[in-house]
PDB file of N, CA and C in Angstrom:
ATOM      1  N   MET A   1    -168.031   8.877  76.756  1.00  0.00           N
ATOM      2  CA  MET A   1    -167.147   8.556  75.358  1.00  0.00           C
ATOM      3  C   MET A   1    -166.572   9.579  75.286  1.00  0.00           C
ATOM      4  N   ILE A   2    -165.448   9.472  74.587  1.00  0.00           N
ATOM      5  CA  ILE A   2    -164.314  10.216  74.178  1.00  0.00           C
ATOM      6  C   ILE A   2    -164.794  11.765  72.780  1.00  0.00           C
ATOM      7  N   THR A   3    -164.215  12.675  73.156  1.00  0.00           N
ATOM      8  CA  THR A   3    -164.546  13.268  71.859  1.00  0.00           C
ATOM      9  C   THR A   3    -164.584  12.794  70.298  1.00  0.00           C
ATOM     10  N   LEU A   4    -163.732  11.615  69.948  1.00  0.00           N
ATOM     11  CA  LEU A   4    -163.387  10.879  68.992  1.00  0.00           C
ATOM     12  C   LEU A   4    -164.704  10.207  68.562  1.00  0.00           C
ATOM     13  N   GLN A   5    -165.155   9.538  69.311  1.00  0.00           N
ATOM     14  CA  GLN A   5    -166.284   8.578  69.492  1.00  0.00           C
ATOM     15  C   GLN A   5    -167.535   9.642  69.090  1.00  0.00           C
ATOM     16  N   LEU A   6    -167.801  10.605  69.460  1.00  0.00           N
ATOM     17  CA  LEU A   6    -168.698  11.472  69.642  1.00  0.00           C
ATOM     18  C   LEU A   6    -168.835  12.261  68.086  1.00  0.00           C
ATOM     19  N   PHE A   7    -167.780  12.353  67.705  1.00  0.00           N
ATOM     20  CA  PHE A   7    -167.570  13.144  65.905  1.00  0.00           C
ATOM     21  C   PHE A   7    -167.789  11.686  65.266  1.00  0.00           C
ATOM     22  N   ALA A   8    -167.602  10.396  65.692  1.00  0.00           N
ATOM     23  CA  ALA A   8    -167.550   9.233  64.549  1.00  0.00           C
ATOM     24  C   ALA A   8    -169.057   9.163  64.804  1.00  0.00           C
ATOM     25  N   ALA A   9    -170.278   9.395  66.101  1.00  0.00           N
ATOM     26  CA  ALA A   9    -171.070   8.892  65.962  1.00  0.00           C
ATOM     27  C   ALA A   9    -171.764   9.832  65.201  1.00  0.00           C
ATOM     28  N   GLY A  10    -171.697  11.244  65.521  1.00  0.00           N
ATOM     29  CA  GLY A  10    -172.596  12.376  64.557  1.00  0.00           C
ATOM     30  C   GLY A  10    -172.202  12.049  63.078  1.00  0.00           C
ATOM     31  N   ALA A  11    -170.398  11.588  62.827  1.00  0.00           N
ATOM     32  CA  ALA A  11    -170.707  11.534  60.872  1.00  0.00           C
ATOM     33  C   ALA A  11    -171.569  10.495  60.359  1.00  0.00           C
ATOM     34  N   ILE A  12    -171.383   9.585  61.525  1.00  0.00           N
ATOM     35  CA  ILE A  12    -172.369   8.447  60.810  1.00  0.00           C
ATOM     36  C   ILE A  12    -173.763   8.457  60.556  1.00  0.00           C
ATOM     37  N   GLY A  13    -174.202   9.423  61.808  1.00  0.00           N
ATOM     38  CA  GLY A  13    -175.641   9.766  61.495  1.00  0.00           C
ATOM     39  C   GLY A  13    -175.809  11.279  60.609  1.00  0.00           C
ATOM     40  N   GLY A  14    -174.996  11.689  60.229  1.00  0.00           N
ATOM     41  CA  GLY A  14    -175.064  12.867  59.523  1.00  0.00           C
ATOM     42  C   GLY A  14    -175.079  12.001  57.813  1.00  0.00           C
ATOM     43  N   PHE A  15    -174.085  11.101  57.802  1.00  0.00           N
ATOM     44  CA  PHE A  15    -174.096  10.534  56.946  1.00  0.00           C
ATOM     45  C   PHE A  15    -175.776   9.265  56.299  1.00  0.00           C
ATOM     46  N   ALA A  16    -175.946   9.114  57.362  1.00  0.00           N
ATOM     47  CA  ALA A  16    -177.089   8.151  57.239  1.00  0.00           C
ATOM     48  C   ALA A  16    -178.222   9.423  56.944  1.00  0.00           C
ATOM     49  N   ALA A  17    -177.940  10.423  57.403  1.00  0.00           N
ATOM     50  CA  ALA A  17    -179.336  11.137  56.845  1.00  0.00           C
ATOM     51  C   ALA A  17    -179.079  11.702  55.278  1.00  0.00           C
ATOM     52  N   PHE A  18    -177.918  12.266  55.122  1.00  0.00           N
ATOM     53  CA  PHE A  18    -177.606  12.149  53.798  1.00  0.00           C
ATOM     54  C   PHE A  18    -178.267  10.807  52.948  1.00  0.00           C
ATOM     55  N   LEU A  19    -177.982   9.760  53.279  1.00  0.00           N
ATOM     56  CA  LEU A  19    -178.323   8.939  52.446  1.00  0.00           C
ATOM     57  C   LEU A  19    -179.813   8.574  52.185  1.00  0.00           C
ATOM     58  N   SER A  20    -180.429   9.134  53.675  1.00  0.00           N
ATOM     59  CA  SER A  20    -182.506   8.504  53.411  1.00  0.00           C
ATOM     60  C   SER A  20    -182.514   9.794  52.440  1.00  0.00           C
ATOM     61  N   LEU A  21    -181.949  10.734  52.657  1.00  0.00           N
ATOM     62  CA  LEU A  21    -182.524  12.091  51.557  1.00  0.00           C
ATOM     63  C   LEU A  21    -182.892  11.993  50.587  1.00  0.00           C
ATOM     64  N   GLY A  22    -181.328  11.459  49.960  1.00  0.00           N
ATOM     65  CA  GLY A  22    -181.232  10.966  48.950  1.00  0.00           C
ATOM     66  C   GLY A  22    -182.125   9.730  48.368  1.00  0.00           C
ATOM     67  N   ALA A  23    -182.817   9.001  48.796  1.00  0.00           N
ATOM     68  CA  ALA A  23    -182.985   7.666  48.407  1.00  0.00           C
ATOM     69  C   ALA A  23    -184.372   8.666  48.698  1.00  0.00           C
ATOM     70  N   VAL A  24    -185.317   8.837  49.691  1.00  0.00           N
ATOM     71  CA  VAL A  24    -186.493  10.117  49.498  1.00  0.00           C
ATOM     72  C   VAL A  24    -186.507  10.781  48.062  1.00  0.00           C
ATOM     73  N   VAL A  25    -185.376  11.833  47.789  1.00  0.00           N
ATOM     74  CA  VAL A  25    -185.513  12.240  46.770  1.00  0.00           C
ATOM     75  C   VAL A  25    -185.878  11.330  44.955  1.00  0.00           C
ATOM     76  N   LEU A  26    -185.270  10.513  45.150  1.00  0.00           N
ATOM     77  CA  LEU A  26    -184.855   9.553  43.931  1.00  0.00           C
ATOM     78  C   LEU A  26    -186.251   8.810  43.935  1.00  0.00           C
ATOM     79  N   LEU A  27    -186.747   8.656  45.349  1.00  0.00           N
ATOM     80  CA  LEU A  27    -188.256   7.772  45.358  1.00  0.00           C
ATOM     81  C   LEU A  27    -189.510   8.664  44.621  1.00  0.00           C
ATOM     82  N   ALA A  28    -189.268  10.184  45.104  1.00  0.00           N
ATOM     83  CA  ALA A  28    -189.973  11.123  44.836  1.00  0.00           C
ATOM     84  C   ALA A  28    -190.302  11.118  43.009  1.00  0.00           C
ATOM     85  N   VAL A  29    -188.448  11.271  42.431  1.00  0.00           N
ATOM     86  CA  VAL A  29    -188.588  11.505  41.231  1.00  0.00           C
ATOM     87  C   VAL A  29    -189.119  10.142  40.424  1.00  0.00           C
ATOM     88  N   ALA A  30    -188.749   9.137  40.713  1.00  0.00           N
ATOM     89  CA  ALA A  30    -189.637   8.141  40.283  1.00  0.00           C
ATOM     90  C   ALA A  30    -191.003   7.756  40.410  1.00  0.00           C
ATOM     91  N   ALA A  31    -191.285   8.555  41.487  1.00  0.00           N
ATOM     92  CA  ALA A  31    -193.377   8.469  41.504  1.00  0.00           C
ATOM     93  C   ALA A  31    -193.607   8.936  40.549  1.00  0.00           C
ATOM     94  N   MET A  32    -193.076  10.371  40.487  1.00  0.00           N
ATOM     95  CA  MET A  32    -193.262  12.098  39.552  1.00  0.00           C
ATOM     96  C   MET A  32    -193.164  11.136  37.808  1.00  0.00           C
ATOM     97  N   CYS A  33    -192.328  10.242  37.518  1.00  0.00           N
ATOM     98  CA  CYS A  33    -192.179   9.513  36.504  1.00  0.00           C
ATOM     99  C   CYS A  33    -193.093   8.972  36.244  1.00  0.00           C
ATOM    100  N   THR A  34    -193.353   7.813  37.561  1.00  0.00           N
ATOM    101  CA  THR A  34    -194.741   7.001  36.957  1.00  0.00           C
ATOM    102  C   THR A  34    -195.585   7.778  36.539  1.00  0.00           C
ATOM    103  N   TRP A  35    -196.176   8.588  37.680  1.00  0.00           N
ATOM    104  CA  TRP A  35    -197.402   9.417  37.492  1.00  0.00           C
ATOM    105  C   TRP A  35    -197.476   9.576  36.372  1.00  0.00           C
ATOM    106  N   GLU A  36    -196.356  10.918  35.229  1.00  0.00           N
ATOM    107  CA  GLU A  36    -196.087  11.134  33.994  1.00  0.00           C
ATOM    108  C   GLU A  36    -196.322  10.559  33.163  1.00  0.00           C
ATOM    109  N   ARG A  37    -195.756   8.975  33.315  1.00  0.00           N
ATOM    110  CA  ARG A  37    -196.180   7.742  32.141  1.00  0.00           C
ATOM    111  C   ARG A  37    -197.518   7.816  31.729  1.00  0.00           C
ATOM    112  N   LEU A  38    -198.060   7.364  33.141  1.00  0.00           N
ATOM    113  CA  LEU A  38    -199.434   6.780  33.696  1.00  0.00           C
ATOM    114  C   LEU A  38    -200.657   7.738  32.757  1.00  0.00           C
ATOM    115  N   ARG A  39    -200.308   8.940  32.605  1.00  0.00           N
ATOM    116  CA  ARG A  39    -201.398  10.167  32.208  1.00  0.00           C
ATOM    117  C   ARG A  39    -201.015  10.333  31.151  1.00  0.00           C
ATOM    118  N   GLU A  40    -199.826   9.710  30.637  1.00  0.00           N
ATOM    119  CA  GLU A  40    -199.932   9.734  29.112  1.00  0.00           C
ATOM    120  C   GLU A  40    -200.685   8.345  28.620  1.00  0.00           C
ATOM    121  N   ILE A  41    -200.960   7.257  28.838  1.00  0.00           N
ATOM    122  CA  ILE A  41    -200.909   6.047  28.094  1.00  0.00           C
ATOM    123  C   ILE A  41    -202.686   6.546  27.590  1.00  0.00           C
ATOM    124  N   PRO A  42    -203.987   7.084  28.506  1.00  0.00           N
ATOM    125  CA  PRO A  42    -204.889   7.156  27.289  1.00  0.00           C
ATOM    126  C   PRO A  42    -205.200   7.812  26.144  1.00  0.00           C
ATOM    127  N   GLU A  43    -203.990   8.895  26.000  1.00  0.00           N
ATOM    128  CA  GLU A  43    -203.859   9.772  25.346  1.00  0.00           C
ATOM    129  C   GLU A  43    -203.118   9.596  24.425  1.00  0.00           C
ATOM    130  N   ALA A  44    -202.044   8.585  24.205  1.00  0.00           N
ATOM    131  CA  ALA A  44    -201.542   7.892  23.397  1.00  0.00           C
ATOM    132  C   ALA A  44    -202.165   6.697  23.000  1.00  0.00           C
ATOM    133  N   TRP A  45    -203.344   6.179  23.736  1.00  0.00           N
ATOM    134  CA  TRP A  45    -204.674   5.137  23.115  1.00  0.00           C
ATOM    135  C   TRP A  45    -205.125   5.746  21.798  1.00  0.00           C
ATOM    136  N   ARG A  46    -205.875   6.696  22.350  1.00  0.00           N
ATOM    137  CA  ARG A  46    -206.691   7.983  21.488  1.00  0.00           C
ATOM    138  C   ARG A  46    -205.618   7.836  20.544  1.00  0.00           C
ATOM    139  N   ASN A  47    -204.517   8.555  20.508  1.00  0.00           N
ATOM    140  CA  ASN A  47    -204.255   8.856  18.798  1.00  0.00           C
ATOM    141  C   ASN A  47    -203.346   7.298  18.336  1.00  0.00           C
ATOM    142  N   ARG A  48    -203.598   6.426  18.865  1.00  0.00           N
ATOM    143  CA  ARG A  48    -203.385   5.432  18.078  1.00  0.00           C
ATOM    144  C   ARG A  48    -204.286   4.502  17.808  1.00  0.00           C
ATOM    145  N   ARG A  49    -205.734   4.758  18.180  1.00  0.00           N
ATOM    146  CA  ARG A  49    -206.720   4.365  17.438  1.00  0.00           C
ATOM    147  C   ARG A  49    -206.834   5.164  16.672  1.00  0.00           C
ATOM    148  N   ALA A  50    -207.012   6.805  16.336  1.00  0.00           N
ATOM    149  CA  ALA A  50    -207.206   7.554  15.507  1.00  0.00           C
ATOM    150  C   ALA A  50    -206.588   7.400  14.421  1.00  0.00           C
ATOM    151  N   VAL A  51    -204.830   6.463  14.505  1.00  0.00           N
ATOM    152  CA  VAL A  51    -204.214   6.486  13.097  1.00  0.00           C
ATOM    153  C   VAL A  51    -204.753   5.287  12.534  1.00  0.00           C
ATOM    154  N   LEU A  52    -205.650   4.396  13.444  1.00  0.00           N
ATOM    155  CA  LEU A  52    -205.705   3.039  12.480  1.00  0.00           C
ATOM    156  C   LEU A  52    -207.018   3.005  12.048  1.00  0.00           C
ATOM    157  N   ARG A  53    -207.759   3.985  12.519  1.00  0.00           N
ATOM    158  CA  ARG A  53    -209.439   4.657  11.890  1.00  0.00           C
ATOM    159  C   ARG A  53    -209.141   5.392  10.497  1.00  0.00           C
ATOM    160  N   ALA A  54    -207.947   6.439  10.202  1.00  0.00           N
ATOM    161  CA  ALA A  54    -207.457   6.339   9.512  1.00  0.00           C
ATOM    162  C   ALA A  54    -207.005   5.919   8.338  1.00  0.00           C
ATOM    163  N   ARG A  55    -205.897   4.975   8.557  1.00  0.00           N
ATOM    164  CA  ARG A  55    -205.751   3.460   8.007  1.00  0.00           C
ATOM    165  C   ARG A  55    -207.054   3.026   7.237  1.00  0.00           C
ATOM    166  N   ARG A  56    -207.509   2.278   7.701  1.00  0.00           N
ATOM    167  CA  ARG A  56    -208.727   1.572   7.619  1.00  0.00           C
ATOM    168  C   ARG A  56    -209.633   2.308   7.203  1.00  0.00           C
ATOM    169  N   ALA A  57    -210.000   3.601   6.539  1.00  0.00           N
ATOM    170  CA  ALA A  57    -210.420   4.521   5.631  1.00  0.00           C
ATOM    171  C   ALA A  57    -209.748   4.479   4.632  1.00  0.00           C
ATOM    172  N   ASP A  58    -208.447   5.089   4.718  1.00  0.00           N
ATOM    173  CA  ASP A  58    -207.883   4.980   3.341  1.00  0.00           C
ATOM    174  C   ASP A  58    -207.794   3.671   2.623  1.00  0.00           C
ATOM    175  N   PHE A  59    -207.571   2.534   3.615  1.00  0.00           N
ATOM    176  CA  PHE A  59    -207.633   0.868   2.917  1.00  0.00           C
ATOM    177  C   PHE A  59    -209.086   1.356   2.005  1.00  0.00           C
ATOM    178  N   ASP A  60    -209.968   1.212   2.803  1.00  0.00           N
ATOM    179  CA  ASP A  60    -211.718   1.373   2.560  1.00  0.00           C
ATOM    180  C   ASP A  60    -211.501   1.795   0.756  1.00  0.00           C
ATOM    181  N   HIS A  61    -210.848   3.249   0.939  1.00  0.00           N
ATOM    182  CA  HIS A  61    -211.170   4.172  -0.508  1.00  0.00           C
ATOM    183  C   HIS A  61    -210.542   3.317  -1.151  1.00  0.00           C
ATOM    184  N   CYS A  62    -209.334   2.685  -1.088  1.00  0.00           N
ATOM    185  CA  CYS A  62    -208.244   2.077  -2.302  1.00  0.00           C
ATOM    186  C   CYS A  62    -209.309   0.818  -2.743  1.00  0.00           C
ATOM    187  N   ARG A  63    -209.983   0.095  -1.684  1.00  0.00           N
ATOM    188  CA  ARG A  63    -210.760  -1.393  -2.081  1.00  0.00           C
ATOM    189  C   ARG A  63    -211.927  -0.638  -3.627  1.00  0.00           C
ATOM    190  N   ALA A  64    -212.134   0.649  -2.738  1.00  0.00           N
ATOM    191  CA  ALA A  64    -213.521   1.637  -3.183  1.00  0.00           C
ATOM    192  C   ALA A  64    -213.248   1.640  -5.056  1.00  0.00           C
ATOM    193  N   ILE A  65    -211.945   2.285  -5.293  1.00  0.00           N
ATOM    194  CA  ILE A  65    -211.126   2.738  -6.131  1.00  0.00           C
ATOM    195  C   ILE A  65    -210.859   1.111  -7.162  1.00  0.00           C
ATOM    196  N   ASP A  66    -210.181   0.382  -6.194  1.00  0.00           N
ATOM    197  CA  ASP A  66    -210.154  -0.706  -6.911  1.00  0.00           C
ATOM    198  C   ASP A  66    -211.865  -1.564  -7.636  1.00  0.00           C
ATOM    199  N   ALA A  67    -212.675  -0.895  -7.271  1.00  0.00           N
ATOM    200  CA  ALA A  67    -214.080  -1.608  -7.490  1.00  0.00           C
ATOM    201  C   ALA A  67    -214.882  -0.940  -8.549  1.00  0.00           C
ATOM    202  N   LEU A  68    -214.138  -0.152  -9.114  1.00  0.00           N
ATOM    203  CA  LEU A  68    -214.702   0.790 -10.507  1.00  0.00           C
ATOM    204  C   LEU A  68    -214.599  -0.007 -11.259  1.00  0.00           C
ATOM    205  N   PRO A  69    -215.564  -0.217 -12.256  1.00  0.00           N
ATOM    206  CA  PRO A  69    -215.622  -0.572 -13.636  1.00  0.00           C
ATOM    207  C   PRO A  69    -214.755   0.245 -14.549  1.00  0.00           C
ATOM    208  N   THR A  70    -213.592  -0.051 -14.858  1.00  0.00           N
ATOM    209  CA  THR A  70    -212.765   0.363 -15.519  1.00  0.00           C
ATOM    210  C   THR A  70    -212.483  -0.455 -16.519  1.00  0.00           C
ATOM    211  N   VAL A  71    -211.900   0.040 -17.683  1.00  0.00           N
ATOM    212  CA  VAL A  71    -211.112  -1.598 -18.316  1.00  0.00           C
ATOM    213  C   VAL A  71    -210.261  -0.972 -19.015  1.00  0.00           C
ATOM    214  N   GLU A  72    -210.297   0.289 -19.291  1.00  0.00           N
ATOM    215  CA  GLU A  72    -208.813   1.293 -20.282  1.00  0.00           C
ATOM    216  C   GLU A  72    -207.944   1.293 -19.712  1.00  0.00           C
ATOM    217  N   HIS A  73    -208.333   1.750 -18.107  1.00  0.00           N
ATOM    218  CA  HIS A  73    -207.039   1.690 -16.773  1.00  0.00           C
ATOM    219  C   HIS A  73    -206.300   0.861 -16.583  1.00  0.00           C
ATOM    220  N   PRO A  74    -205.239   0.919 -17.138  1.00  0.00           N
ATOM    221  CA  PRO A  74    -203.761  -0.514 -17.224  1.00  0.00           C
ATOM    222  C   PRO A  74    -203.714  -0.622 -15.221  1.00  0.00           C
ATOM    223  N   ARG A  75    -204.118  -2.282 -14.862  1.00  0.00           N
ATOM    224  CA  ARG A  75    -203.175  -2.401 -13.501  1.00  0.00           C
ATOM    225  C   ARG A  75    -201.948  -2.140 -13.450  1.00  0.00           C
ATOM    226  N   GLU A  76    -201.028  -1.665 -11.986  1.00  0.00           N
ATOM    227  CA  GLU A  76    -199.756  -1.761 -12.203  1.00  0.00           C
ATOM    228  C   GLU A  76    -199.505  -2.886 -11.475  1.00  0.00           C
TER     229      GLU A  76
END
């Protein structure tokens, strides 16, 4: 092989190594983002359930107030 061919083979190998390193880094970032999102799912579920319980309790209070036997208070 002549010097130019060696240089070309080395350049191609270096470029392939650079691309594969970039792919590994992108894969690692994607895996970390996925892991973080998966860890947030149970907390989001608990928060959503707490909000639903609070809304249900507020609605129950409103129904209890509406059920009071008052005749002087005008309904709007």
